[in-house]
XYZ file of C-alpha atoms in Angstrom:
108
model
C 108.399 -25.309 31.004
C 111.700 -24.648 32.787
C 112.416 -25.827 36.284
C 113.464 -22.865 38.379
C 115.085 -24.895 41.150
C 117.286 -26.897 38.769
C 121.005 -26.586 39.547
C 121.812 -25.918 35.846
C 119.827 -22.674 35.894
C 121.274 -20.884 38.924
C 121.155 -17.472 37.246
C 117.437 -17.837 36.509
C 116.378 -18.475 40.085
C 114.076 -15.858 41.549
C 115.579 -14.902 44.870
C 115.391 -11.945 47.199
C 118.992 -12.338 48.288
C 122.392 -11.838 46.746
C 121.340 -11.484 43.118
C 118.722 -8.838 43.767
C 121.056 -6.694 45.862
C 123.062 -5.830 42.772
C 120.121 -3.942 41.313
C 119.645 -1.675 44.312
C 121.418 1.509 43.278
C 118.789 4.229 43.685
C 118.754 6.189 46.914
C 115.350 6.565 48.502
C 116.466 8.542 51.564
C 118.773 11.536 51.878
C 119.816 13.920 54.659
C 117.068 15.767 56.505
C 117.737 19.464 57.050
C 115.972 19.478 60.441
C 117.229 16.365 62.241
C 120.345 15.662 60.144
C 119.602 11.951 59.709
C 119.509 10.062 56.428
C 115.751 9.686 56.722
C 114.313 12.229 54.269
C 112.362 10.294 51.620
C 113.162 11.790 48.228
C 109.930 10.731 46.533
C 107.530 11.392 49.414
C 109.361 14.565 50.516
C 108.889 13.608 54.182
C 111.437 12.700 56.852
C 110.693 9.336 58.417
C 112.546 10.267 61.609
C 111.305 13.736 62.560
C 108.363 14.231 60.179
C 109.785 17.275 58.374
C 108.234 19.400 56.712
C 105.432 19.091 59.283
C 105.587 21.774 61.967
C 105.181 19.247 64.778
C 108.138 16.922 65.364
C 107.320 13.235 64.966
C 106.991 11.410 68.291
C 107.579 7.824 69.346
C 105.511 7.793 72.512
C 104.026 4.369 73.037
C 105.618 1.961 70.623
C 109.310 2.910 70.719
C 110.576 3.805 74.155
C 114.218 3.817 73.079
C 113.588 6.443 70.395
C 111.691 8.557 72.908
C 114.732 8.401 75.228
C 117.134 9.346 72.459
C 115.355 12.585 71.633
C 113.867 13.568 74.981
C 114.774 16.292 77.427
C 118.364 16.208 78.583
C 119.858 14.754 75.385
C 120.920 18.072 73.842
C 122.873 21.062 75.073
C 120.163 22.261 77.497
C 121.454 25.847 77.245
C 118.937 27.231 79.734
C 117.789 24.190 81.687
C 121.249 23.102 82.826
C 121.518 26.219 85.016
C 118.151 25.801 86.758
C 119.268 23.505 89.654
C 122.093 25.897 90.591
C 119.832 28.939 90.385
C 117.121 27.179 92.414
C 119.658 26.417 95.155
C 120.279 30.163 95.528
C 116.596 31.130 95.392
C 116.614 32.463 91.789
C 118.297 35.691 92.828
C 118.928 38.189 90.052
C 120.692 41.548 89.923
C 122.380 41.151 93.296
C 125.917 40.489 94.371
C 126.532 37.285 96.309
C 127.434 37.476 99.958
C 131.193 37.241 100.600
C 132.422 33.946 101.917
C 133.627 34.027 105.514
C 137.049 32.485 105.824
C 138.691 31.589 109.100
C 142.171 32.980 109.550
C 144.379 30.423 111.234
C 146.940 32.171 113.458
C 150.159 30.468 114.470
């Protein structure tokens, strides 16, 4: 019976560290076509970040507040929503011309 912890047999030690990292050459995750992250599991065919191909996007409600902040409202372009405060200030007017600004003429 061989002693595994003997200093003469360093190559035969069963470790989870440096020696086992050399055997890790297969990629389990690739790019997801929906979220763009390297989270699409090649064997399971499911994205671990957004849940693709499921129709509903994966959520991180209770257990990961930081992830919920990263993908919540206001983190993207907000093409329509970024104009709402300005339009609300003017009463959501549409199809009208704005009133001309009254400027004071300073006479010398």
